[in-house]
Coordinates of N, CA and C in Angstrom, one line a residue:
M66 N 19.6 -21.4 1.9 CA 20.3 -20.6 2.8 C 21.8 -20.4 2.4
A67 N 22.6 -19.7 3.2 CA 23.9 -19.4 2.9 C 24.8 -20.6 3.0
E68 N 25.7 -20.8 2.0 CA 26.6 -21.8 2.0 C 27.9 -21.3 2.6
I69 N 28.6 -22.1 3.4 CA 29.8 -21.7 4.0 C 30.9 -22.0 3.0
Q70 N 31.7 -20.9 2.7 CA 32.8 -21.0 1.7 C 34.0 -21.5 2.5
P71 N 34.7 -22.4 1.9 CA 36.0 -22.9 2.5 C 37.1 -21.8 2.5
V72 N 37.9 -21.9 3.5 CA 39.1 -21.0 3.5 C 40.2 -21.8 2.7
I73 N 40.7 -21.1 1.7 CA 41.7 -21.7 0.8 C 43.0 -21.2 1.3
A74 N 43.9 -22.1 1.8 CA 45.1 -21.7 2.3 C 46.2 -21.5 1.2
P75 N 47.1 -20.6 1.3 CA 48.1 -20.4 0.3 C 49.1 -21.6 0.4
Q76 N 49.7 -21.9 -0.7 CA 50.6 -23.1 -0.8 C 52.0 -22.6 -1.0
Q77 N 52.9 -23.4 -0.5 CA 54.3 -23.2 -0.7 C 54.7 -23.8 -2.0
E78 N 55.9 -23.6 -2.5 CA 56.4 -24.1 -3.7 C 56.4 -25.6 -3.8
D79 N 56.6 -26.3 -2.6 CA 56.6 -27.7 -2.6 C 55.2 -28.3 -2.6
G80 N 54.2 -27.5 -2.6 CA 52.8 -27.9 -2.6 C 52.1 -28.0 -1.2
S81 N 52.9 -27.9 -0.1 CA 52.3 -27.9 1.2 C 51.6 -26.6 1.6
N82 N 50.6 -26.7 2.4 CA 49.9 -25.5 2.8 C 50.5 -24.7 3.8
I83 N 50.4 -23.4 3.7 CA 50.8 -22.4 4.7 C 49.5 -21.9 5.2
V84 N 49.1 -22.2 6.5 CA 47.9 -21.7 7.0 C 48.2 -20.7 8.2
P85 N 48.0 -19.5 7.9 CA 48.2 -18.5 9.0 C 47.3 -18.8 10.1
E86 N 47.8 -18.6 11.3 CA 47.0 -18.9 12.5 C 45.7 -18.1 12.6
T87 N 45.9 -16.8 12.2 CA 44.7 -15.9 12.3 C 43.6 -16.3 11.3
T88 N 44.0 -16.9 10.2 CA 43.0 -17.3 9.2 C 42.2 -18.5 9.8
V89 N 42.8 -19.4 10.4 CA 42.1 -20.6 11.0 C 41.2 -20.1 12.1
Q90 N 41.7 -19.2 13.0 CA 40.9 -18.7 14.1 C 39.7 -17.9 13.5
E91 N 39.9 -17.1 12.5 CA 38.8 -16.3 11.9 C 37.8 -17.2 11.3
A92 N 38.2 -18.3 10.7 CA 37.3 -19.2 10.0 C 36.4 -20.0 11.0
L93 N 37.0 -20.3 12.2 CA 36.3 -21.1 13.2 C 35.5 -20.2 14.2
T94 N 35.8 -18.9 14.3 CA 35.2 -18.1 15.3 C 33.9 -17.5 14.7
E95 N 32.9 -17.7 15.5 CA 31.6 -17.1 15.2 C 31.5 -15.7 15.8
P96 N 30.7 -14.8 15.2 CA 30.6 -13.5 15.8 C 29.9 -13.6 17.1
P97 N 30.2 -12.7 18.0 CA 29.7 -12.8 19.4 C 28.1 -12.7 19.3
P98 N 27.4 -13.4 20.2 CA 26.0 -13.4 20.2 C 25.5 -12.0 20.6
I99 N 24.3 -11.7 20.2 CA 23.6 -10.4 20.5 C 23.3 -10.5 22.0
T100 N 23.6 -9.4 22.7 CA 23.3 -9.4 24.1 C 21.9 -8.9 24.4
E101 N 21.4 -9.2 25.6 CA 20.0 -8.7 26.0 C 20.0 -7.2 25.9
Q102 N 21.1 -6.5 26.3 CA 21.1 -5.1 26.2 C 20.9 -4.6 24.8
E103 N 21.6 -5.2 23.8 CA 21.4 -4.8 22.4 C 20.0 -5.1 21.9
V104 N 19.4 -6.2 22.3 CA 18.0 -6.5 22.0 C 17.1 -5.4 22.5
G105 N 17.4 -5.1 23.8 CA 16.5 -4.1 24.5 C 16.6 -2.7 23.8
E106 N 17.7 -2.4 23.1 CA 17.8 -1.1 22.5 C 16.9 -0.9 21.3
Y107 N 16.4 -2.0 20.8 CA 15.4 -1.9 19.7 C 14.0 -1.8 20.4
R108 N 13.3 -0.8 20.0 CA 11.9 -0.7 20.6 C 11.0 -1.7 19.8
E109 N 10.0 -2.1 20.5 CA 9.0 -3.1 19.9 C 8.4 -2.5 18.7
Q110 N 8.1 -1.3 18.6 CA 7.5 -0.7 17.4 C 8.5 -0.7 16.2
D111 N 9.8 -0.8 16.5 CA 10.8 -0.9 15.4 C 11.0 -2.3 14.9
R112 N 10.6 -3.3 15.7 CA 10.8 -4.7 15.3 C 9.6 -5.4 14.8
F113 N 8.4 -4.9 15.1 CA 7.2 -5.5 14.7 C 6.3 -4.7 13.9
L114 N 5.5 -5.3 13.1 CA 4.4 -4.6 12.3 C 3.5 -4.0 13.4
P115 N 2.8 -2.9 13.0 CA 1.9 -2.3 13.9 C 0.7 -3.3 14.3
I116 N 0.5 -3.3 15.6 CA -0.6 -4.3 16.1 C -1.9 -4.0 15.5
A117 N -2.2 -2.7 15.2 CA -3.5 -2.4 14.6 C -3.7 -3.0 13.2
N118 N -2.6 -3.0 12.5 CA -2.7 -3.7 11.1 C -2.8 -5.2 11.2
V119 N -2.1 -5.8 12.2 CA -2.2 -7.2 12.4 C -3.6 -7.6 12.8
S120 N -4.1 -6.8 13.7 CA -5.5 -7.1 14.3 C -6.5 -7.0 13.2
R121 N -6.4 -5.9 12.3 CA -7.4 -5.8 11.2 C -7.3 -6.9 10.3
I122 N -6.2 -7.4 9.9 CA -6.0 -8.6 9.0 C -6.6 -9.8 9.7
M123 N -6.3 -10.0 11.0 CA -6.9 -11.2 11.7 C -8.4 -11.1 11.7
K124 N -9.0 -9.9 12.0 CA -10.4 -9.8 12.1 C -11.1 -10.1 10.7
Q125 N -10.4 -9.8 9.6 CA -11.0 -10.1 8.3 C -11.1 -11.6 8.0
S126 N -10.3 -12.4 8.8 CA -10.3 -13.9 8.6 C -11.2 -14.7 9.5
V127 N -11.9 -14.0 10.4 CA -12.8 -14.7 11.3 C -14.2 -14.1 11.2
P128 N -15.2 -14.8 11.7 CA -16.6 -14.3 11.6 C -16.6 -13.0 12.4
S129 N -17.5 -12.1 12.1 CA -17.6 -10.8 12.7 C -18.0 -10.9 14.2
T130 N -18.6 -12.0 14.6 CA -18.9 -12.2 16.0 C -17.7 -12.7 16.9
A131 N -16.7 -13.2 16.2 CA -15.5 -13.7 16.9 C -14.7 -12.7 17.6
K132 N -14.1 -13.0 18.7 CA -13.2 -12.1 19.4 C -11.8 -12.7 19.3
I133 N -10.8 -11.8 19.3 CA -9.4 -12.3 19.3 C -8.7 -11.7 20.5
A134 N -8.2 -12.6 21.3 CA -7.5 -12.1 22.5 C -6.2 -11.3 22.2
K135 N -5.9 -10.4 23.1 CA -4.7 -9.6 23.0 C -3.4 -10.4 22.8
D136 N -3.3 -11.5 23.6 CA -2.1 -12.3 23.4 C -2.0 -13.0 22.1
A137 N -3.1 -13.3 21.5 CA -3.1 -14.0 20.2 C -2.7 -12.9 19.1
K138 N -3.1 -11.7 19.3 CA -2.7 -10.7 18.3 C -1.2 -10.4 18.4
E139 N -0.7 -10.4 19.7 CA 0.7 -10.1 19.9 C 1.5 -11.3 19.4
C140 N 1.1 -12.5 19.5 CA 1.8 -13.7 19.0 C 1.9 -13.6 17.5
V141 N 0.8 -13.4 16.8 CA 0.8 -13.3 15.4 C 1.6 -12.1 14.9
Q142 N 1.6 -11.0 15.6 CA 2.4 -9.8 15.3 C 3.9 -10.2 15.3
E143 N 4.3 -10.9 16.3 CA 5.7 -11.3 16.4 C 6.0 -12.3 15.3
C144 N 5.1 -13.3 15.1 CA 5.4 -14.3 14.1 C 5.5 -13.7 12.6
V145 N 4.6 -12.9 12.3 CA 4.6 -12.3 10.9 C 5.8 -11.4 10.7
S146 N 6.2 -10.7 11.7 CA 7.4 -9.8 11.7 C 8.6 -10.7 11.5
E147 N 8.7 -11.8 12.2 CA 9.8 -12.7 12.1 C 9.8 -13.3 10.7
F148 N 8.7 -13.7 10.2 CA 8.6 -14.3 8.9 C 9.0 -13.4 7.8
I149 N 8.6 -12.2 7.9 CA 9.0 -11.2 6.9 C 10.6 -11.0 6.9
S150 N 11.1 -10.9 8.1 CA 12.6 -10.8 8.2 C 13.3 -12.0 7.7
F151 N 12.8 -13.2 7.9 CA 13.4 -14.4 7.5 C 13.4 -14.4 5.9
I152 N 12.3 -14.2 5.3 CA 12.2 -14.2 3.8 C 13.1 -13.1 3.2
T153 N 13.0 -11.9 3.8 CA 13.8 -10.7 3.3 C 15.3 -11.0 3.4
S154 N 15.7 -11.6 4.5 CA 17.1 -11.9 4.7 C 17.6 -12.8 3.6
E155 N 16.8 -13.8 3.3 CA 17.2 -14.7 2.2 C 17.3 -14.0 0.9
A156 N 16.3 -13.2 0.6 CA 16.3 -12.4 -0.6 C 17.5 -11.5 -0.7
A157 N 17.8 -10.8 0.4 CA 18.9 -9.9 0.5 C 20.2 -10.6 0.2
E158 N 20.3 -11.8 0.8 CA 21.6 -12.6 0.5 C 21.8 -12.9 -0.9
K159 N 20.7 -13.2 -1.6 CA 20.7 -13.5 -3.0 C 21.2 -12.3 -3.8
C160 N 20.6 -11.1 -3.4 CA 21.0 -9.9 -4.1 C 22.5 -9.5 -3.8
H161 N 22.9 -9.8 -2.6 CA 24.3 -9.5 -2.3 C 25.2 -10.4 -3.1
M162 N 24.9 -11.7 -3.3 CA 25.7 -12.6 -4.1 C 25.8 -12.2 -5.5
E163 N 24.7 -11.5 -6.0 CA 24.6 -11.1 -7.4 C 25.0 -9.6 -7.5
K164 N 25.6 -9.1 -6.4 CA 26.1 -7.7 -6.4 C 25.0 -6.7 -6.8
R165 N 23.8 -6.9 -6.3 CA 22.7 -5.9 -6.5 C 22.3 -5.4 -5.2
K166 N 21.7 -4.2 -5.2 CA 21.3 -3.5 -3.9 C 19.8 -3.5 -3.7
T167 N 19.0 -3.8 -4.7 CA 17.6 -3.7 -4.6 C 17.0 -5.1 -4.7
I168 N 16.1 -5.3 -3.7 CA 15.4 -6.6 -3.6 C 14.1 -6.4 -4.4
G169 N 13.9 -7.3 -5.4 CA 12.7 -7.2 -6.2 C 11.7 -8.4 -5.8
G170 N 10.6 -8.3 -6.5 CA 9.5 -9.3 -6.2 C 10.0 -10.7 -6.5
E171 N 10.8 -10.9 -7.6 CA 11.3 -12.2 -8.0 C 12.3 -12.7 -6.9
D172 N 13.0 -11.8 -6.2 CA 13.9 -12.2 -5.2 C 13.2 -12.8 -4.0
I173 N 12.0 -12.1 -3.7 CA 11.2 -12.6 -2.6 C 10.6 -14.0 -2.9
L174 N 10.1 -14.2 -4.2 CA 9.6 -15.5 -4.6 C 10.7 -16.5 -4.5
Y175 N 11.9 -16.2 -5.0 CA 13.0 -17.1 -4.9 C 13.3 -17.5 -3.5
A176 N 13.3 -16.6 -2.6 CA 13.6 -16.8 -1.2 C 12.5 -17.7 -0.6
M177 N 11.3 -17.5 -0.9 CA 10.2 -18.3 -0.4 C 10.3 -19.8 -0.9
A178 N 10.6 -19.9 -2.1 CA 10.8 -21.3 -2.7 C 12.0 -22.0 -2.0
T179 N 13.1 -21.2 -1.9 CA 14.3 -21.8 -1.3 C 14.1 -22.2 0.1
L180 N 13.3 -21.5 0.9 CA 13.1 -21.8 2.3 C 11.9 -22.7 2.5
G181 N 11.4 -23.3 1.4 CA 10.3 -24.3 1.6 C 8.9 -23.8 1.5
F182 N 8.7 -22.6 1.1 CA 7.3 -22.0 1.0 C 6.9 -22.0 -0.5
E183 N 7.1 -23.0 -1.2 CA 6.8 -23.1 -2.6 C 5.3 -22.8 -2.9
N184 N 4.5 -23.4 -2.1 CA 3.0 -23.3 -2.3 C 2.6 -21.8 -2.2
Y185 N 3.2 -21.0 -1.3 CA 2.9 -19.6 -1.2 C 3.5 -18.9 -2.4
A186 N 4.7 -19.2 -2.7 CA 5.4 -18.5 -3.8 C 4.6 -18.6 -5.1
E187 N 4.0 -19.8 -5.4 CA 3.3 -19.9 -6.6 C 2.1 -19.0 -6.7
T188 N 1.4 -18.9 -5.5 CA 0.2 -17.9 -5.4 C 0.7 -16.5 -5.6
L189 N 1.8 -16.2 -4.9 CA 2.3 -14.8 -5.0 C 2.8 -14.4 -6.4
K190 N 3.3 -15.4 -7.2 CA 3.7 -15.1 -8.6 C 2.5 -14.5 -9.3
I191 N 1.4 -15.1 -9.1 CA 0.1 -14.6 -9.8 C -0.2 -13.2 -9.3
H192 N -0.1 -12.9 -8.0 CA -0.4 -11.6 -7.5 C 0.6 -10.6 -8.0
L193 N 1.9 -11.0 -8.1 CA 3.0 -10.1 -8.6 C 2.7 -9.7 -10.0
A194 N 2.3 -10.7 -10.8 CA 2.0 -10.5 -12.3 C 0.8 -9.5 -12.4
K195 N -0.2 -9.7 -11.6 CA -1.4 -8.8 -11.6 C -1.0 -7.4 -11.2
L196 N -0.2 -7.3 -10.2 CA 0.2 -6.0 -9.7 C 1.0 -5.3 -10.8
R197 N 1.9 -5.9 -11.4 CA 2.7 -5.3 -12.4 C 1.8 -4.9 -13.6
Q198 N 0.9 -5.8 -14.0 CA 0.0 -5.4 -15.1 C -0.8 -4.2 -14.7
H199 N -1.3 -4.1 -13.5 CA -2.1 -3.0 -13.0 C -1.3 -1.7 -13.0
Q200 N 0.0 -1.8 -12.6 CA 0.9 -0.7 -12.5 C 1.2 -0.2 -13.9
A201 N 1.3 -1.1 -14.9 CA 1.7 -0.7 -16.2 C 0.5 0.0 -16.9
T202 N -0.7 -0.5 -16.7 CA -1.9 0.1 -17.3 C -2.4 1.3 -16.5
G203 N -2.4 1.2 -15.2 CA -3.0 2.3 -14.4 C -2.1 3.5 -14.2
S204 N -0.8 3.3 -14.1 CA 0.1 4.4 -13.8 C 0.3 5.4 -15.0
S205 N 0.0 4.9 -16.2 CA 0.2 5.9 -17.3 C -1.0 6.9 -17.4
S206 N -2.2 6.4 -17.0 CA -3.4 7.3 -17.1 C -3.7 8.0 -15.8
H207 N -3.5 7.3 -14.7 CA -3.9 7.8 -13.4 C -2.8 7.5 -12.4
P208 N -1.8 8.4 -12.3 CA -0.6 8.2 -11.5 C -0.9 8.0 -10.0
H209 N -2.0 8.5 -9.5 CA -2.3 8.4 -8.1 C -3.5 7.5 -7.8
S210 N -4.0 6.7 -8.8 CA -5.2 5.9 -8.5 C -4.9 4.8 -7.5
G211 N -5.9 4.6 -6.7 CA -5.8 3.6 -5.7 C -5.0 4.0 -4.4
H212 N -4.5 5.2 -4.3 CA -3.7 5.6 -3.2 C -4.5 6.5 -2.2
G213 N -5.8 6.8 -2.5 CA -6.6 7.6 -1.7 C -6.2 9.1 -1.7
E214 N -5.5 9.5 -2.7 CA -5.1 10.9 -2.8 C -6.0 11.6 -3.8
D215 N -6.2 12.9 -3.6 CA -7.0 13.7 -4.6 C -6.1 14.2 -5.7
A216 N -6.6 14.1 -6.9 CA -5.8 14.5 -8.0 C -5.7 16.0 -8.2

């Protein structure tokens, strides 16, 4: 995660520190917390993955005779949305530190490993390599293959 950078105070000629009061206050002051009103301004559909997609993925993981309660679907919907935000935030921070604007697959893998999801990152490395291989071979001969579009 992010490291806190120390505030380096300017020094006088005799070597003693000059610490402007505003610098100390800025360093110790956290941004104000997000209010309930601000949270309410975001619609649920803007914060979470579509429930139909989450439900479809969940149904693929259980026997066809199993039923999944609405509250279970909503719980997983919120969890996976938060997980994606968590990983993406870490990857975005890495890109910001490297002065890049685009998050790539390697950035996501780095974020997952950094945040303790090494086991998943190893599996996703394989999928990323297969995806890139497929894109390299498939995109040159069939630019729309696999997207359900008519040529």
